[in-house]
């Protein structure tokens, strides 16, 4: 069981956690992104190919925390795309070009290996580029394809995301652009408190994991939980109140089977809980309940 912070310690940590990593750490993250982009640009197989490289996850969404800032980068091929939909699709023949998921994975690895060397290729989803202390953080590079969900209710009739194919054959669809857009809108509506509370919960999760109280969870999970807090909850009282009431609200939703089934990821397309997710209701309860005790909110 984690120790309990004193009120003085809690307020001090919340003040420390309220800001994202400083300029020097941000420069290291940007350097990693630029180096991966250069590696892809210089690889002959990608010349004159519609391919896009950009950071995704906590770094571009400004929910990363100090001292725990690796970077996730997607390498997305747009020469062809995968799709699904809720409306009829009028389309030409299926793609018959050379860019299969195996070819894309092979060429991304070759580009990274030529630029960095020592690239780990045995992970299911991403290639892992180790950290160079003082220069760049560790980097996960994810080969992916453009993905389109046709939906008559969507702006323009479709949502665009990315699809990743694991080495185990599993297909995973992500929506980084929607996550970015929705998160920014929520942060503005809550006077920047949404991303502040996310960073606090991520730091709490790191501390609880380090003390062996809970198993490590994806940092995105904290962002997902806090995204489901209604905007007015963030605005009552000071920053400490925003953390306390947000955690209480997440617990309230988790404790209601009806409301729990309505919880969504920040992209507002994927539901937060289900058989396809890598986390569970119990993971959420462990994080919130142990975090509540660690922060010494009482009750």
PDB file of C-alpha atoms in Angstrom:
ATOM      1  CA  UNK A   1       0.000   0.000   0.000  1.00  0.00           C
ATOM      2  CA  UNK A   2       1.329   3.431  -0.942  1.00  0.00           C
ATOM      3  CA  UNK A   3       2.116   5.945   1.755  1.00  0.00           C
ATOM      4  CA  UNK A   4      -0.169   8.941   2.135  1.00  0.00           C
ATOM      5  CA  UNK A   5       1.099  12.370   1.305  1.00  0.00           C
ATOM      6  CA  UNK A   6       0.593  15.165   3.761  1.00  0.00           C
ATOM      7  CA  UNK A   7      -1.542  18.051   2.561  1.00  0.00           C
ATOM      8  CA  UNK A   8       1.606  20.161   2.287  1.00  0.00           C
ATOM      9  CA  UNK A   9       3.347  17.492   0.187  1.00  0.00           C
ATOM     10  CA  UNK A  10       0.303  17.053  -2.048  1.00  0.00           C
ATOM     11  CA  UNK A  11      -0.059  20.762  -2.766  1.00  0.00           C
ATOM     12  CA  UNK A  12       3.659  21.007  -3.492  1.00  0.00           C
ATOM     13  CA  UNK A  13       3.551  18.116  -5.955  1.00  0.00           C
ATOM     14  CA  UNK A  14       0.417  19.398  -7.666  1.00  0.00           C
ATOM     15  CA  UNK A  15       2.133  22.751  -8.167  1.00  0.00           C
ATOM     16  CA  UNK A  16       5.143  20.922  -9.627  1.00  0.00           C
ATOM     17  CA  UNK A  17       3.024  18.655 -11.833  1.00  0.00           C
ATOM     18  CA  UNK A  18       0.837  21.375 -13.309  1.00  0.00           C
ATOM     19  CA  UNK A  19       3.246  22.150 -16.149  1.00  0.00           C
ATOM     20  CA  UNK A  20       4.466  19.954 -19.023  1.00  0.00           C
ATOM     21  CA  UNK A  21       8.185  19.232 -19.517  1.00  0.00           C
ATOM     22  CA  UNK A  22      10.441  22.272 -19.816  1.00  0.00           C
ATOM     23  CA  UNK A  23      12.067  23.687 -22.973  1.00  0.00           C
ATOM     24  CA  UNK A  24      15.156  21.452 -22.903  1.00  0.00           C
ATOM     25  CA  UNK A  25      13.082  18.293 -22.652  1.00  0.00           C
ATOM     26  CA  UNK A  26      10.735  19.525 -25.368  1.00  0.00           C
ATOM     27  CA  UNK A  27      13.750  20.108 -27.644  1.00  0.00           C
ATOM     28  CA  UNK A  28      14.850  16.485 -27.095  1.00  0.00           C
ATOM     29  CA  UNK A  29      11.383  15.250 -28.076  1.00  0.00           C
ATOM     30  CA  UNK A  30      11.326  17.441 -31.174  1.00  0.00           C
ATOM     31  CA  UNK A  31      14.816  16.238 -32.115  1.00  0.00           C
ATOM     32  CA  UNK A  32      13.651  12.619 -32.042  1.00  0.00           C
ATOM     33  CA  UNK A  33      10.703  13.430 -34.308  1.00  0.00           C
ATOM     34  CA  UNK A  34      12.912  15.334 -36.764  1.00  0.00           C
ATOM     35  CA  UNK A  35      15.473  12.511 -36.882  1.00  0.00           C
ATOM     36  CA  UNK A  36      12.845   9.876 -37.667  1.00  0.00           C
ATOM     37  CA  UNK A  37      11.375  12.118 -40.359  1.00  0.00           C
ATOM     38  CA  UNK A  38      14.831  12.562 -41.907  1.00  0.00           C
ATOM     39  CA  UNK A  39      15.427   8.793 -41.837  1.00  0.00           C
ATOM     40  CA  UNK A  40      12.194   8.170 -43.751  1.00  0.00           C
ATOM     41  CA  UNK A  41      12.876  11.000 -46.218  1.00  0.00           C
ATOM     42  CA  UNK A  42      16.343   9.643 -47.002  1.00  0.00           C
ATOM     43  CA  UNK A  43      15.237   6.040 -47.570  1.00  0.00           C
ATOM     44  CA  UNK A  44      15.108   5.301 -51.295  1.00  0.00           C
ATOM     45  CA  UNK A  45      11.984   3.129 -51.127  1.00  0.00           C
ATOM     46  CA  UNK A  46       9.991   6.116 -49.850  1.00  0.00           C
ATOM     47  CA  UNK A  47      11.060   8.591 -52.534  1.00  0.00           C
ATOM     48  CA  UNK A  48       8.010   9.956 -54.402  1.00  0.00           C
ATOM     49  CA  UNK A  49       5.700   8.046 -52.030  1.00  0.00           C
ATOM     50  CA  UNK A  50       2.836   9.703 -50.132  1.00  0.00           C
ATOM     51  CA  UNK A  51       3.993   9.086 -46.590  1.00  0.00           C
ATOM     52  CA  UNK A  52       3.547  11.204 -43.484  1.00  0.00           C
ATOM     53  CA  UNK A  53       5.652  11.263 -40.312  1.00  0.00           C
ATOM     54  CA  UNK A  54       4.501  12.933 -37.108  1.00  0.00           C
ATOM     55  CA  UNK A  55       4.486  12.510 -33.344  1.00  0.00           C
ATOM     56  CA  UNK A  56       1.361  11.160 -31.689  1.00  0.00           C
ATOM     57  CA  UNK A  57       0.224  10.570 -28.125  1.00  0.00           C
ATOM     58  CA  UNK A  58       1.074  12.640 -25.056  1.00  0.00           C
ATOM     59  CA  UNK A  59       3.832  14.807 -26.589  1.00  0.00           C
ATOM     60  CA  UNK A  60       1.763  16.576 -29.301  1.00  0.00           C
ATOM     61  CA  UNK A  61      -1.290  16.535 -27.022  1.00  0.00           C
ATOM     62  CA  UNK A  62       0.660  18.342 -24.288  1.00  0.00           C
ATOM     63  CA  UNK A  63      -0.215  15.775 -21.612  1.00  0.00           C
ATOM     64  CA  UNK A  64       3.311  14.409 -21.198  1.00  0.00           C
ATOM     65  CA  UNK A  65       4.972  14.657 -17.805  1.00  0.00           C
ATOM     66  CA  UNK A  66       8.428  15.698 -16.695  1.00  0.00           C
ATOM     67  CA  UNK A  67      11.048  12.966 -16.614  1.00  0.00           C
ATOM     68  CA  UNK A  68       8.803  10.427 -18.332  1.00  0.00           C
ATOM     69  CA  UNK A  69       8.814  11.701 -21.861  1.00  0.00           C
ATOM     70  CA  UNK A  70       9.546   9.136 -24.513  1.00  0.00           C
ATOM     71  CA  UNK A  71       7.974   9.878 -27.866  1.00  0.00           C
ATOM     72  CA  UNK A  72       5.632   7.917 -30.149  1.00  0.00           C
ATOM     73  CA  UNK A  73       5.936   8.600 -33.867  1.00  0.00           C
ATOM     74  CA  UNK A  74       3.726   7.291 -36.626  1.00  0.00           C
ATOM     75  CA  UNK A  75       4.956   6.647 -40.158  1.00  0.00           C
ATOM     76  CA  UNK A  76       1.730   6.622 -42.136  1.00  0.00           C
ATOM     77  CA  UNK A  77       1.500   5.483 -45.736  1.00  0.00           C
ATOM     78  CA  UNK A  78      -1.221   7.279 -47.697  1.00  0.00           C
ATOM     79  CA  UNK A  79      -0.690   5.614 -51.095  1.00  0.00           C
ATOM     80  CA  UNK A  80      -3.658   3.410 -50.230  1.00  0.00           C
ATOM     81  CA  UNK A  81      -6.055   3.192 -47.307  1.00  0.00           C
ATOM     82  CA  UNK A  82      -8.222   0.789 -45.375  1.00  0.00           C
ATOM     83  CA  UNK A  83     -11.855   1.616 -44.755  1.00  0.00           C
ATOM     84  CA  UNK A  84     -15.121   0.707 -43.090  1.00  0.00           C
ATOM     85  CA  UNK A  85     -18.433   2.477 -42.995  1.00  0.00           C
ATOM     86  CA  UNK A  86     -22.062   2.942 -42.083  1.00  0.00           C
ATOM     87  CA  UNK A  87     -23.034   4.300 -45.495  1.00  0.00           C
ATOM     88  CA  UNK A  88     -22.815   2.793 -49.010  1.00  0.00           C
ATOM     89  CA  UNK A  89     -19.440   3.371 -50.673  1.00  0.00           C
ATOM     90  CA  UNK A  90     -18.984   3.966 -54.389  1.00  0.00           C
ATOM     91  CA  UNK A  91     -15.349   3.106 -55.046  1.00  0.00           C
ATOM     92  CA  UNK A  92     -13.064   1.889 -57.770  1.00  0.00           C
ATOM     93  CA  UNK A  93     -11.129  -1.399 -57.767  1.00  0.00           C
ATOM     94  CA  UNK A  94      -9.303  -2.432 -54.637  1.00  0.00           C
ATOM     95  CA  UNK A  95      -5.691  -1.349 -54.377  1.00  0.00           C
ATOM     96  CA  UNK A  96      -3.325  -3.664 -56.262  1.00  0.00           C
ATOM     97  CA  UNK A  97      -0.014  -1.889 -55.669  1.00  0.00           C
ATOM     98  CA  UNK A  98       3.055  -3.183 -53.879  1.00  0.00           C
ATOM     99  CA  UNK A  99       2.532  -1.578 -50.456  1.00  0.00           C
ATOM    100  CA  UNK A 100       1.374  -4.369 -48.184  1.00  0.00           C
ATOM    101  CA  UNK A 101       1.640  -4.243 -44.403  1.00  0.00           C
ATOM    102  CA  UNK A 102       4.698  -6.525 -44.498  1.00  0.00           C
ATOM    103  CA  UNK A 103       6.446  -4.387 -47.112  1.00  0.00           C
ATOM    104  CA  UNK A 104       5.770  -1.206 -45.164  1.00  0.00           C
ATOM    105  CA  UNK A 105       7.097  -2.715 -41.952  1.00  0.00           C
ATOM    106  CA  UNK A 106      10.229  -3.996 -43.700  1.00  0.00           C
ATOM    107  CA  UNK A 107      11.028  -0.659 -45.327  1.00  0.00           C
ATOM    108  CA  UNK A 108      10.430   1.396 -42.177  1.00  0.00           C
ATOM    109  CA  UNK A 109      12.785  -0.892 -40.292  1.00  0.00           C
ATOM    110  CA  UNK A 110      15.420  -0.575 -43.012  1.00  0.00           C
ATOM    111  CA  UNK A 111      15.169   3.215 -42.920  1.00  0.00           C
ATOM    112  CA  UNK A 112      15.511   3.343 -39.124  1.00  0.00           C
ATOM    113  CA  UNK A 113      18.344   0.820 -39.006  1.00  0.00           C
ATOM    114  CA  UNK A 114      20.302   2.795 -41.611  1.00  0.00           C
ATOM    115  CA  UNK A 115      19.862   6.025 -39.658  1.00  0.00           C
ATOM    116  CA  UNK A 116      20.177   4.842 -36.051  1.00  0.00           C
ATOM    117  CA  UNK A 117      21.391   1.241 -35.872  1.00  0.00           C
ATOM    118  CA  UNK A 118      20.500  -0.889 -32.844  1.00  0.00           C
ATOM    119  CA  UNK A 119      16.757  -0.692 -33.591  1.00  0.00           C
ATOM    120  CA  UNK A 120      14.642  -3.273 -31.757  1.00  0.00           C
ATOM    121  CA  UNK A 121      12.270  -4.980 -34.189  1.00  0.00           C
ATOM    122  CA  UNK A 122      10.771  -7.748 -32.048  1.00  0.00           C
ATOM    123  CA  UNK A 123       7.964  -5.684 -30.484  1.00  0.00           C
ATOM    124  CA  UNK A 124       4.435  -6.451 -31.678  1.00  0.00           C
ATOM    125  CA  UNK A 125       3.542  -2.956 -32.890  1.00  0.00           C
ATOM    126  CA  UNK A 126       6.383  -0.446 -32.835  1.00  0.00           C
ATOM    127  CA  UNK A 127      10.066  -0.352 -33.634  1.00  0.00           C
ATOM    128  CA  UNK A 128      12.017   0.815 -30.604  1.00  0.00           C
ATOM    129  CA  UNK A 129      14.869   3.296 -31.021  1.00  0.00           C
ATOM    130  CA  UNK A 130      16.854   3.491 -27.749  1.00  0.00           C
ATOM    131  CA  UNK A 131      17.532   6.742 -25.937  1.00  0.00           C
ATOM    132  CA  UNK A 132      20.743   8.683 -26.391  1.00  0.00           C
ATOM    133  CA  UNK A 133      21.192  10.476 -23.029  1.00  0.00           C
ATOM    134  CA  UNK A 134      21.360  14.221 -23.414  1.00  0.00           C
ATOM    135  CA  UNK A 135      20.418  14.053 -27.093  1.00  0.00           C
ATOM    136  CA  UNK A 136      17.096  12.305 -27.708  1.00  0.00           C
ATOM    137  CA  UNK A 137      14.596  10.213 -25.724  1.00  0.00           C
ATOM    138  CA  UNK A 138      13.657   6.622 -26.460  1.00  0.00           C
ATOM    139  CA  UNK A 139      11.338   6.483 -29.445  1.00  0.00           C
ATOM    140  CA  UNK A 140       8.583   4.103 -30.555  1.00  0.00           C
ATOM    141  CA  UNK A 141       8.063   4.240 -34.324  1.00  0.00           C
ATOM    142  CA  UNK A 142       4.777   2.811 -35.601  1.00  0.00           C
ATOM    143  CA  UNK A 143       4.282   1.903 -39.302  1.00  0.00           C
ATOM    144  CA  UNK A 144       0.649   2.436 -40.249  1.00  0.00           C
ATOM    145  CA  UNK A 145      -1.795   3.068 -43.056  1.00  0.00           C
ATOM    146  CA  UNK A 146      -4.462   5.693 -43.474  1.00  0.00           C
ATOM    147  CA  UNK A 147      -7.868   4.503 -42.276  1.00  0.00           C
ATOM    148  CA  UNK A 148     -11.250   5.975 -43.249  1.00  0.00           C
ATOM    149  CA  UNK A 149     -14.525   5.407 -41.440  1.00  0.00           C
ATOM    150  CA  UNK A 150     -17.429   6.458 -43.629  1.00  0.00           C
ATOM    151  CA  UNK A 151     -20.269   7.726 -41.453  1.00  0.00           C
ATOM    152  CA  UNK A 152     -23.157   9.880 -42.578  1.00  0.00           C
ATOM    153  CA  UNK A 153     -23.172  11.631 -39.196  1.00  0.00           C
ATOM    154  CA  UNK A 154     -19.516  12.714 -39.470  1.00  0.00           C
ATOM    155  CA  UNK A 155     -18.416  16.111 -40.798  1.00  0.00           C
ATOM    156  CA  UNK A 156     -17.879  15.568 -44.514  1.00  0.00           C
ATOM    157  CA  UNK A 157     -19.292  12.060 -44.175  1.00  0.00           C
ATOM    158  CA  UNK A 158     -16.122  10.413 -42.840  1.00  0.00           C
ATOM    159  CA  UNK A 159     -13.562  10.207 -40.046  1.00  0.00           C
ATOM    160  CA  UNK A 160      -9.882   9.692 -40.820  1.00  0.00           C
ATOM    161  CA  UNK A 161      -7.476   7.780 -38.624  1.00  0.00           C
ATOM    162  CA  UNK A 162      -4.652   5.257 -38.788  1.00  0.00           C
ATOM    163  CA  UNK A 163      -4.603   1.478 -38.842  1.00  0.00           C
ATOM    164  CA  UNK A 164      -1.723  -0.541 -37.420  1.00  0.00           C
ATOM    165  CA  UNK A 165      -1.079  -4.243 -38.010  1.00  0.00           C
ATOM    166  CA  UNK A 166       0.765  -6.051 -35.236  1.00  0.00           C
ATOM    167  CA  UNK A 167       3.196  -8.866 -35.844  1.00  0.00           C
ATOM    168  CA  UNK A 168       0.545 -11.114 -34.280  1.00  0.00           C
ATOM    169  CA  UNK A 169      -1.868 -10.184 -37.088  1.00  0.00           C
ATOM    170  CA  UNK A 170      -4.130  -8.024 -34.939  1.00  0.00           C
ATOM    171  CA  UNK A 171      -5.499  -4.842 -36.525  1.00  0.00           C
ATOM    172  CA  UNK A 172      -5.677  -1.717 -34.357  1.00  0.00           C
ATOM    173  CA  UNK A 173      -7.405   1.495 -35.484  1.00  0.00           C
ATOM    174  CA  UNK A 174      -6.360   4.768 -33.833  1.00  0.00           C
ATOM    175  CA  UNK A 175      -7.687   8.294 -34.180  1.00  0.00           C
ATOM    176  CA  UNK A 176      -4.811  10.666 -33.246  1.00  0.00           C
ATOM    177  CA  UNK A 177      -6.205  13.706 -35.053  1.00  0.00           C
ATOM    178  CA  UNK A 178      -9.576  13.421 -33.305  1.00  0.00           C
ATOM    179  CA  UNK A 179      -7.805  12.901 -29.967  1.00  0.00           C
ATOM    180  CA  UNK A 180      -5.800  16.075 -30.576  1.00  0.00           C
ATOM    181  CA  UNK A 181      -8.788  18.182 -31.692  1.00  0.00           C
ATOM    182  CA  UNK A 182     -11.157  17.041 -28.947  1.00  0.00           C
ATOM    183  CA  UNK A 183      -8.515  17.325 -26.236  1.00  0.00           C
ATOM    184  CA  UNK A 184      -7.611  20.855 -27.244  1.00  0.00           C
ATOM    185  CA  UNK A 185     -11.276  21.899 -27.263  1.00  0.00           C
ATOM    186  CA  UNK A 186     -11.854  20.386 -23.808  1.00  0.00           C
ATOM    187  CA  UNK A 187      -8.727  22.038 -22.437  1.00  0.00           C
ATOM    188  CA  UNK A 188      -9.905  25.440 -23.704  1.00  0.00           C
ATOM    189  CA  UNK A 189     -13.390  24.918 -22.259  1.00  0.00           C
ATOM    190  CA  UNK A 190     -11.935  24.039 -18.836  1.00  0.00           C
ATOM    191  CA  UNK A 191      -9.428  26.928 -18.724  1.00  0.00           C
ATOM    192  CA  UNK A 192      -6.499  24.524 -19.257  1.00  0.00           C
ATOM    193  CA  UNK A 193      -7.486  22.369 -16.261  1.00  0.00           C
ATOM    194  CA  UNK A 194      -8.272  19.226 -18.242  1.00  0.00           C
ATOM    195  CA  UNK A 195      -4.667  18.600 -19.315  1.00  0.00           C
ATOM    196  CA  UNK A 196      -3.419  19.704 -15.910  1.00  0.00           C
ATOM    197  CA  UNK A 197      -5.505  17.008 -14.173  1.00  0.00           C
ATOM    198  CA  UNK A 198      -4.364  14.442 -16.758  1.00  0.00           C
ATOM    199  CA  UNK A 199      -0.718  15.210 -15.950  1.00  0.00           C
ATOM    200  CA  UNK A 200      -1.420  14.890 -12.218  1.00  0.00           C
ATOM    201  CA  UNK A 201      -3.028  11.466 -12.649  1.00  0.00           C
ATOM    202  CA  UNK A 202      -0.167  10.302 -14.875  1.00  0.00           C
ATOM    203  CA  UNK A 203       2.343  11.327 -12.202  1.00  0.00           C
ATOM    204  CA  UNK A 204       0.276   9.551  -9.551  1.00  0.00           C
ATOM    205  CA  UNK A 205       0.227   6.412 -11.707  1.00  0.00           C
ATOM    206  CA  UNK A 206       4.021   6.601 -12.106  1.00  0.00           C
ATOM    207  CA  UNK A 207       4.506   6.903  -8.335  1.00  0.00           C
ATOM    208  CA  UNK A 208       2.100   4.049  -7.531  1.00  0.00           C
ATOM    209  CA  UNK A 209       3.814   1.840 -10.108  1.00  0.00           C
ATOM    210  CA  UNK A 210       7.276   2.669  -8.762  1.00  0.00           C
ATOM    211  CA  UNK A 211       6.135   1.672  -5.260  1.00  0.00           C
ATOM    212  CA  UNK A 212       4.673  -1.601  -6.542  1.00  0.00           C
ATOM    213  CA  UNK A 213       1.122  -0.680  -5.532  1.00  0.00           C
ATOM    214  CA  UNK A 214      -0.362  -1.147  -9.029  1.00  0.00           C
ATOM    215  CA  UNK A 215       0.795  -2.617 -12.319  1.00  0.00           C
ATOM    216  CA  UNK A 216       2.055  -0.165 -14.937  1.00  0.00           C
ATOM    217  CA  UNK A 217      -0.679   1.200 -17.197  1.00  0.00           C
ATOM    218  CA  UNK A 218      -0.480   2.960 -20.578  1.00  0.00           C
ATOM    219  CA  UNK A 219      -0.177   6.674 -19.967  1.00  0.00           C
ATOM    220  CA  UNK A 220      -3.039   7.214 -22.455  1.00  0.00           C
ATOM    221  CA  UNK A 221      -5.380   5.479 -19.989  1.00  0.00           C
ATOM    222  CA  UNK A 222      -5.169   8.401 -17.543  1.00  0.00           C
ATOM    223  CA  UNK A 223      -6.050  10.780 -20.374  1.00  0.00           C
ATOM    224  CA  UNK A 224      -9.034   8.600 -21.303  1.00  0.00           C
ATOM    225  CA  UNK A 225     -10.392   8.487 -17.759  1.00  0.00           C
ATOM    226  CA  UNK A 226     -10.155  12.235 -17.191  1.00  0.00           C
ATOM    227  CA  UNK A 227     -11.636  13.030 -20.616  1.00  0.00           C
ATOM    228  CA  UNK A 228     -14.955  11.629 -19.371  1.00  0.00           C
ATOM    229  CA  UNK A 229     -15.204  14.209 -16.579  1.00  0.00           C
ATOM    230  CA  UNK A 230     -17.828  16.864 -17.485  1.00  0.00           C
ATOM    231  CA  UNK A 231     -16.288  20.287 -18.074  1.00  0.00           C
ATOM    232  CA  UNK A 232     -17.987  22.098 -15.134  1.00  0.00           C
ATOM    233  CA  UNK A 233     -16.393  19.680 -12.648  1.00  0.00           C
ATOM    234  CA  UNK A 234     -12.940  21.089 -13.446  1.00  0.00           C
ATOM    235  CA  UNK A 235     -13.952  24.675 -12.714  1.00  0.00           C
ATOM    236  CA  UNK A 236     -15.007  24.584  -9.050  1.00  0.00           C
ATOM    237  CA  UNK A 237     -12.383  25.909  -6.632  1.00  0.00           C
ATOM    238  CA  UNK A 238      -8.614  25.772  -7.054  1.00  0.00           C
ATOM    239  CA  UNK A 239      -6.336  23.289  -8.803  1.00  0.00           C
ATOM    240  CA  UNK A 240      -6.353  20.873  -5.867  1.00  0.00           C
ATOM    241  CA  UNK A 241     -10.166  20.908  -5.946  1.00  0.00           C
ATOM    242  CA  UNK A 242     -10.106  20.172  -9.673  1.00  0.00           C
ATOM    243  CA  UNK A 243      -8.013  17.050  -9.108  1.00  0.00           C
ATOM    244  CA  UNK A 244     -10.130  15.819  -6.192  1.00  0.00           C
ATOM    245  CA  UNK A 245     -13.515  16.367  -7.834  1.00  0.00           C
ATOM    246  CA  UNK A 246     -12.338  14.916 -11.158  1.00  0.00           C
ATOM    247  CA  UNK A 247     -11.136  11.720  -9.503  1.00  0.00           C
ATOM    248  CA  UNK A 248     -14.379  11.463  -7.532  1.00  0.00           C
ATOM    249  CA  UNK A 249     -16.377  11.881 -10.745  1.00  0.00           C
ATOM    250  CA  UNK A 250     -14.382   9.157 -12.526  1.00  0.00           C
ATOM    251  CA  UNK A 251     -15.031   6.796  -9.616  1.00  0.00           C
ATOM    252  CA  UNK A 252     -18.762   7.625  -9.708  1.00  0.00           C
ATOM    253  CA  UNK A 253     -18.939   6.719 -13.410  1.00  0.00           C
ATOM    254  CA  UNK A 254     -16.925   3.523 -12.919  1.00  0.00           C
ATOM    255  CA  UNK A 255     -19.255   2.471 -10.111  1.00  0.00           C
ATOM    256  CA  UNK A 256     -22.326   2.737 -12.360  1.00  0.00           C
ATOM    257  CA  UNK A 257     -22.638  -0.047 -14.944  1.00  0.00           C
ATOM    258  CA  UNK A 258     -24.802   2.192 -17.122  1.00  0.00           C
ATOM    259  CA  UNK A 259     -22.444   5.166 -17.087  1.00  0.00           C
ATOM    260  CA  UNK A 260     -19.320   3.017 -17.374  1.00  0.00           C
ATOM    261  CA  UNK A 261     -20.602   1.629 -20.671  1.00  0.00           C
ATOM    262  CA  UNK A 262     -20.864   5.190 -22.008  1.00  0.00           C
ATOM    263  CA  UNK A 263     -17.266   6.180 -21.208  1.00  0.00           C
ATOM    264  CA  UNK A 264     -15.251   6.981 -24.342  1.00  0.00           C
ATOM    265  CA  UNK A 265     -11.698   7.570 -25.440  1.00  0.00           C
ATOM    266  CA  UNK A 266     -10.881  11.221 -26.289  1.00  0.00           C
ATOM    267  CA  UNK A 267     -11.445  10.473 -29.985  1.00  0.00           C
ATOM    268  CA  UNK A 268     -15.156   9.912 -29.109  1.00  0.00           C
ATOM    269  CA  UNK A 269     -15.313   6.929 -31.474  1.00  0.00           C
ATOM    270  CA  UNK A 270     -13.917   4.077 -29.372  1.00  0.00           C
ATOM    271  CA  UNK A 271     -15.551   3.062 -26.110  1.00  0.00           C
ATOM    272  CA  UNK A 272     -13.205   3.073 -23.122  1.00  0.00           C
ATOM    273  CA  UNK A 273     -13.911  -0.470 -21.956  1.00  0.00           C
ATOM    274  CA  UNK A 274     -14.335  -3.636 -23.984  1.00  0.00           C
ATOM    275  CA  UNK A 275     -12.679  -6.895 -24.949  1.00  0.00           C
ATOM    276  CA  UNK A 276     -10.443  -5.159 -27.484  1.00  0.00           C
ATOM    277  CA  UNK A 277      -8.902  -2.817 -24.900  1.00  0.00           C
ATOM    278  CA  UNK A 278      -5.636  -3.485 -23.079  1.00  0.00           C
ATOM    279  CA  UNK A 279      -7.068  -2.272 -19.749  1.00  0.00           C
ATOM    280  CA  UNK A 280     -10.071  -3.124 -17.565  1.00  0.00           C
ATOM    281  CA  UNK A 281     -12.531  -1.582 -15.125  1.00  0.00           C
ATOM    282  CA  UNK A 282     -10.439  -3.018 -12.277  1.00  0.00           C
ATOM    283  CA  UNK A 283      -7.324  -1.249 -13.585  1.00  0.00           C
ATOM    284  CA  UNK A 284      -9.255   2.010 -13.476  1.00  0.00           C
ATOM    285  CA  UNK A 285     -10.578   1.402  -9.982  1.00  0.00           C
ATOM    286  CA  UNK A 286      -7.120   0.469  -8.689  1.00  0.00           C
ATOM    287  CA  UNK A 287      -5.632   3.661 -10.110  1.00  0.00           C
ATOM    288  CA  UNK A 288      -8.365   5.952  -8.800  1.00  0.00           C
ATOM    289  CA  UNK A 289      -8.758   4.368  -5.338  1.00  0.00           C
ATOM    290  CA  UNK A 290      -5.041   3.990  -4.625  1.00  0.00           C
ATOM    291  CA  UNK A 291      -4.432   7.437  -6.110  1.00  0.00           C
ATOM    292  CA  UNK A 292      -7.115   8.926  -3.857  1.00  0.00           C
ATOM    293  CA  UNK A 293      -5.440   7.418  -0.807  1.00  0.00           C
ATOM    294  CA  UNK A 294      -1.941   8.450  -1.961  1.00  0.00           C
ATOM    295  CA  UNK A 295      -3.089  12.056  -2.402  1.00  0.00           C
ATOM    296  CA  UNK A 296      -4.735  11.854   1.042  1.00  0.00           C
ATOM    297  CA  UNK A 297      -8.139  13.177   0.002  1.00  0.00           C
ATOM    298  CA  UNK A 298      -9.821  11.260   2.829  1.00  0.00           C
ATOM    299  CA  UNK A 299     -13.244   9.606   2.853  1.00  0.00           C
TER     300      UNK A 299
END
